[in-house]
Tab-separated table of C-alpha atoms in Angstrom:
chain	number	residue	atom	x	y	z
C	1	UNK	CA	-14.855	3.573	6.665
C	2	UNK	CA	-18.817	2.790	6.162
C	3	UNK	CA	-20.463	0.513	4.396
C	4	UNK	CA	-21.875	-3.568	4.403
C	5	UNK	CA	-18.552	-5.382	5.767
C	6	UNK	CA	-18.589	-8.078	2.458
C	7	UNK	CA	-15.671	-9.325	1.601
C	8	UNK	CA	-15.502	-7.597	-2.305
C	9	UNK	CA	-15.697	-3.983	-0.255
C	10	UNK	CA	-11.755	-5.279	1.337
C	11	UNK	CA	-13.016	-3.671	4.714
C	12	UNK	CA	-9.953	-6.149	5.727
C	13	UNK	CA	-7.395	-3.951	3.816
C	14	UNK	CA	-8.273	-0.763	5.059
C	15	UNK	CA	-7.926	-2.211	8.685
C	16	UNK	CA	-4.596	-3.730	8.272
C	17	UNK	CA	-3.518	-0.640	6.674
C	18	UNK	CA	-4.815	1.898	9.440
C	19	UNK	CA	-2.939	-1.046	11.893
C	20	UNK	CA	-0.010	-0.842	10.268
C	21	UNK	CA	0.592	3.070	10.004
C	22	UNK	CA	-0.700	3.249	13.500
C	23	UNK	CA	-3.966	5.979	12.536
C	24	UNK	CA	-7.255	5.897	13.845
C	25	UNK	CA	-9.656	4.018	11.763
C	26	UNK	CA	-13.386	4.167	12.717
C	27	UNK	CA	-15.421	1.606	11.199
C	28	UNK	CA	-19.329	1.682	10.600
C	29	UNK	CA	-21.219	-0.565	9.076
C	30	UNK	CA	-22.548	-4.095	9.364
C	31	UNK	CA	-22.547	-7.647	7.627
C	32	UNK	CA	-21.019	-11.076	7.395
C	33	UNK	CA	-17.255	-9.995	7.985
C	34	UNK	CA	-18.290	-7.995	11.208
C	35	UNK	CA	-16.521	-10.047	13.860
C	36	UNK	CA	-14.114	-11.054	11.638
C	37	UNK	CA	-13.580	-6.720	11.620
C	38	UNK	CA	-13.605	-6.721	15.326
C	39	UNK	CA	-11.119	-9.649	15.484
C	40	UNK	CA	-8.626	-7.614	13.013
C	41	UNK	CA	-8.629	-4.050	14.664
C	42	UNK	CA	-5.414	-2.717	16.909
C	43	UNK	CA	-5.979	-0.309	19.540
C	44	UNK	CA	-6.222	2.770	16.869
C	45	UNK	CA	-9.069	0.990	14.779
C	46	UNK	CA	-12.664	0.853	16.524
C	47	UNK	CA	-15.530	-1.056	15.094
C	48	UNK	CA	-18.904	0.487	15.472
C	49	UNK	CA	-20.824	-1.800	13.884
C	50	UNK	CA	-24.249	-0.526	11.734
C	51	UNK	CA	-25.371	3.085	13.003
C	52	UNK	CA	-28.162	5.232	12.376
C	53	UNK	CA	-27.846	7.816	10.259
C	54	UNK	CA	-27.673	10.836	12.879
C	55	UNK	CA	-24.455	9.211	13.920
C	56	UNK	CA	-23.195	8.243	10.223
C	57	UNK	CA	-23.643	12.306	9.761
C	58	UNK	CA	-21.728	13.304	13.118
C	59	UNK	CA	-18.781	11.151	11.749
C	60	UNK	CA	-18.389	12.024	8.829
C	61	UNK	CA	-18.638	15.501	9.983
C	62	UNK	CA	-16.119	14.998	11.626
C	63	UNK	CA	-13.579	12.775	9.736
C	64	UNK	CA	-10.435	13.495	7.945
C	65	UNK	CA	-11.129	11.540	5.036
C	66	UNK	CA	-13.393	8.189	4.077
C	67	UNK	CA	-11.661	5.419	2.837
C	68	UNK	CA	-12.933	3.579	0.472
C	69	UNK	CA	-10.769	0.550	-0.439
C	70	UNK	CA	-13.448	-1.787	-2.362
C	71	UNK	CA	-14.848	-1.292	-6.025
C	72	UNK	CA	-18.474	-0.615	-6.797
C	73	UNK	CA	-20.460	0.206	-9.662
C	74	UNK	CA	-21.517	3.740	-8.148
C	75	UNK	CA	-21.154	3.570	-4.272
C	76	UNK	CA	-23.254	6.147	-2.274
C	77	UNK	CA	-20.846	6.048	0.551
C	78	UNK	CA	-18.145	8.459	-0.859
C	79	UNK	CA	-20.522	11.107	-2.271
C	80	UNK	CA	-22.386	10.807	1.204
C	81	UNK	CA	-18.737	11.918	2.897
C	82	UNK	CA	-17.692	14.250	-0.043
C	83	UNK	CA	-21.396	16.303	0.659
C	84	UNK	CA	-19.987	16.443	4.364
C	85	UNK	CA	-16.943	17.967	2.983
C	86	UNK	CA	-14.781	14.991	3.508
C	87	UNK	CA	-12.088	13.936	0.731
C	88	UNK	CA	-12.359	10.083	-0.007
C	89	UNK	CA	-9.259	8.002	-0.112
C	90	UNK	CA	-10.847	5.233	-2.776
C	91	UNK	CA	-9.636	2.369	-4.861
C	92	UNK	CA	-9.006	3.435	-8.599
C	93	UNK	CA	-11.779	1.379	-10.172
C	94	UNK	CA	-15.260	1.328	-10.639
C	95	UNK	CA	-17.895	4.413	-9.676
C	96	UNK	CA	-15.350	6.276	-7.247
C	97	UNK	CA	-13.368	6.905	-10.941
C	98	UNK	CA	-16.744	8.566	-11.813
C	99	UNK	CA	-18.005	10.520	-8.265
C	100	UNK	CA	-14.309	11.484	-6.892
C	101	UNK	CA	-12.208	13.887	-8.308
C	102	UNK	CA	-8.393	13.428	-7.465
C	103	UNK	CA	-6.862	16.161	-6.099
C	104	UNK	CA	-10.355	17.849	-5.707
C	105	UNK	CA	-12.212	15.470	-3.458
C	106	UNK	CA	-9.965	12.716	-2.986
C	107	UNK	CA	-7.266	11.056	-3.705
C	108	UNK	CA	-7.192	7.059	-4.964
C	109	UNK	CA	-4.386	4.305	-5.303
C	110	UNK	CA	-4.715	1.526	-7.535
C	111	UNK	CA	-3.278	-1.647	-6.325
C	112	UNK	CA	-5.431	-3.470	-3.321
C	113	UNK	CA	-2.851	-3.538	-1.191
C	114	UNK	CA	-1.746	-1.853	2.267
C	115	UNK	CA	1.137	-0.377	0.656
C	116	UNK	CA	-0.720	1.141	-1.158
C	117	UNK	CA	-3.220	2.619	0.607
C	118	UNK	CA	-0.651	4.140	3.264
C	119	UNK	CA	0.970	5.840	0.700
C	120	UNK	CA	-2.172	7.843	-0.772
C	121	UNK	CA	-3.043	8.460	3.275
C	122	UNK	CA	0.636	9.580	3.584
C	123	UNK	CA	-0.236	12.148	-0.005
C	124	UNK	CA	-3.574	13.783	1.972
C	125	UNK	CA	-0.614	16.081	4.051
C	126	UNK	CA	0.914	17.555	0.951
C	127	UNK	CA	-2.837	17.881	-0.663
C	128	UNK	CA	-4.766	21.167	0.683
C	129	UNK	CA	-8.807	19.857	0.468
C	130	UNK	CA	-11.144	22.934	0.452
C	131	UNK	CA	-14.553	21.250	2.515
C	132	UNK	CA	-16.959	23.955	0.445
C	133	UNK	CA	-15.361	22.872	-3.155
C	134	UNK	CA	-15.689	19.324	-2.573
C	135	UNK	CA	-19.421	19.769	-0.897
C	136	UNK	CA	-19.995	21.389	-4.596
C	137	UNK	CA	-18.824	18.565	-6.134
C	138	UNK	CA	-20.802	16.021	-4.502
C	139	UNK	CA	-23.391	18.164	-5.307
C	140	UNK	CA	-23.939	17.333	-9.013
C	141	UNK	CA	-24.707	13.640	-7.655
C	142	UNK	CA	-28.056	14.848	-6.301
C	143	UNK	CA	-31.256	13.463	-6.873
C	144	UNK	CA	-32.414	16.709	-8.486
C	145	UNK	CA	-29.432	16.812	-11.364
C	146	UNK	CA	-29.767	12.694	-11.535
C	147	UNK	CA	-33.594	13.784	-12.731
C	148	UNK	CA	-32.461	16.527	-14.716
C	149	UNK	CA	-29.591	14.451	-16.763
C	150	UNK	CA	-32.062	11.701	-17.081
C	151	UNK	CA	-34.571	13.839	-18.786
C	152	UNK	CA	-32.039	15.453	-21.087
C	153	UNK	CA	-30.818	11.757	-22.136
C	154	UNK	CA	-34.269	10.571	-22.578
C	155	UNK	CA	-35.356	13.912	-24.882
C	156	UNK	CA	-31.851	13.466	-26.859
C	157	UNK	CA	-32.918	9.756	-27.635
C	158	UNK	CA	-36.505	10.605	-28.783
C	159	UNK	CA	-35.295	13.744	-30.788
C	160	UNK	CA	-32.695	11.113	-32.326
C	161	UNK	CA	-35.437	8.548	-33.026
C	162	UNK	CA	-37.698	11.188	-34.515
C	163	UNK	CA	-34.936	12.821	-36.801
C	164	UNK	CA	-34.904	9.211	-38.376
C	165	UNK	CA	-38.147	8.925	-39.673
């Protein structure tokens, strides 16, 4: 897990959860619900606190998935792990129903709950992720095709405003 540790992001869920199913959990990130974090992990969860990038990169290099239990309007974090080839285990709501693609590069369950985010870590075993397909994927995020898209919306909305006169 990465990200600001705020209480809307449930970094408190994904910890009990990882507890309870007795998986490692490595947490990165910072913010007002750090210690509180630290207070909550077993001996399979470890805290890192805020890292530099280099080390963000090595980890998600080598995770087995992000999860992402909190909703966001867009959230960088999961396209960051998906363009390292890492499926994302997100929440059902907000940007992660726009940037992951179940099945594809993740998989998401839709109550806030720990039930329910053991059971869609339990469905990544029957779920075969291909690294290079979900690396594609991310890639249409980019700040290239966000320029491109941007300039196509922009010349659709003049051409519409022109067609009017």
């Amino acid at each position: 897990m990465v990200g600001e540790l705020v209480a809307y992001k449930r970094p408190d869920l994904a910890v009990r959860a990882f507890n309870t199913m007795k998986l490692k959990l490595v947490v990165i990130g910072g913010g007002d619900m750090l210690e509180e974090i630290r207070r909550l992990a077993g001996p399979t969860v470890s805290v890192l606190g805020p890292q530099p990038f280099e080390v963000l990169k090595r980890q998600y290099a080598r995770c087995r998935a992000l999860i992402f239990p909190g909703e966001e309007d867009f959230g960088m974090v999961p396209v960051e792990a998906m363009a390292s080839g890492r499926p994302v285990i997100a929440f059902g709501r907000g940007g992660a129903m726009e940037t992951v693609a179940s099945g594809v590069s993740g998989v998401f369950f839709n109550e806030q709950t720990v039930q329910a985010i053991s059971a869609a870590v339990a469905s990544l075993a029957d779920i075969h992720f291909d690294p290079e397909t979900i690396t594609k994927h991310a890639k249409q995020f980019g700040r290239d095709q966000f320029f491109a898209k941007m300039r196509g919306h922009i010349e659709d909305l003049q051409a519409k405003k022109h067609s009017s006169y």
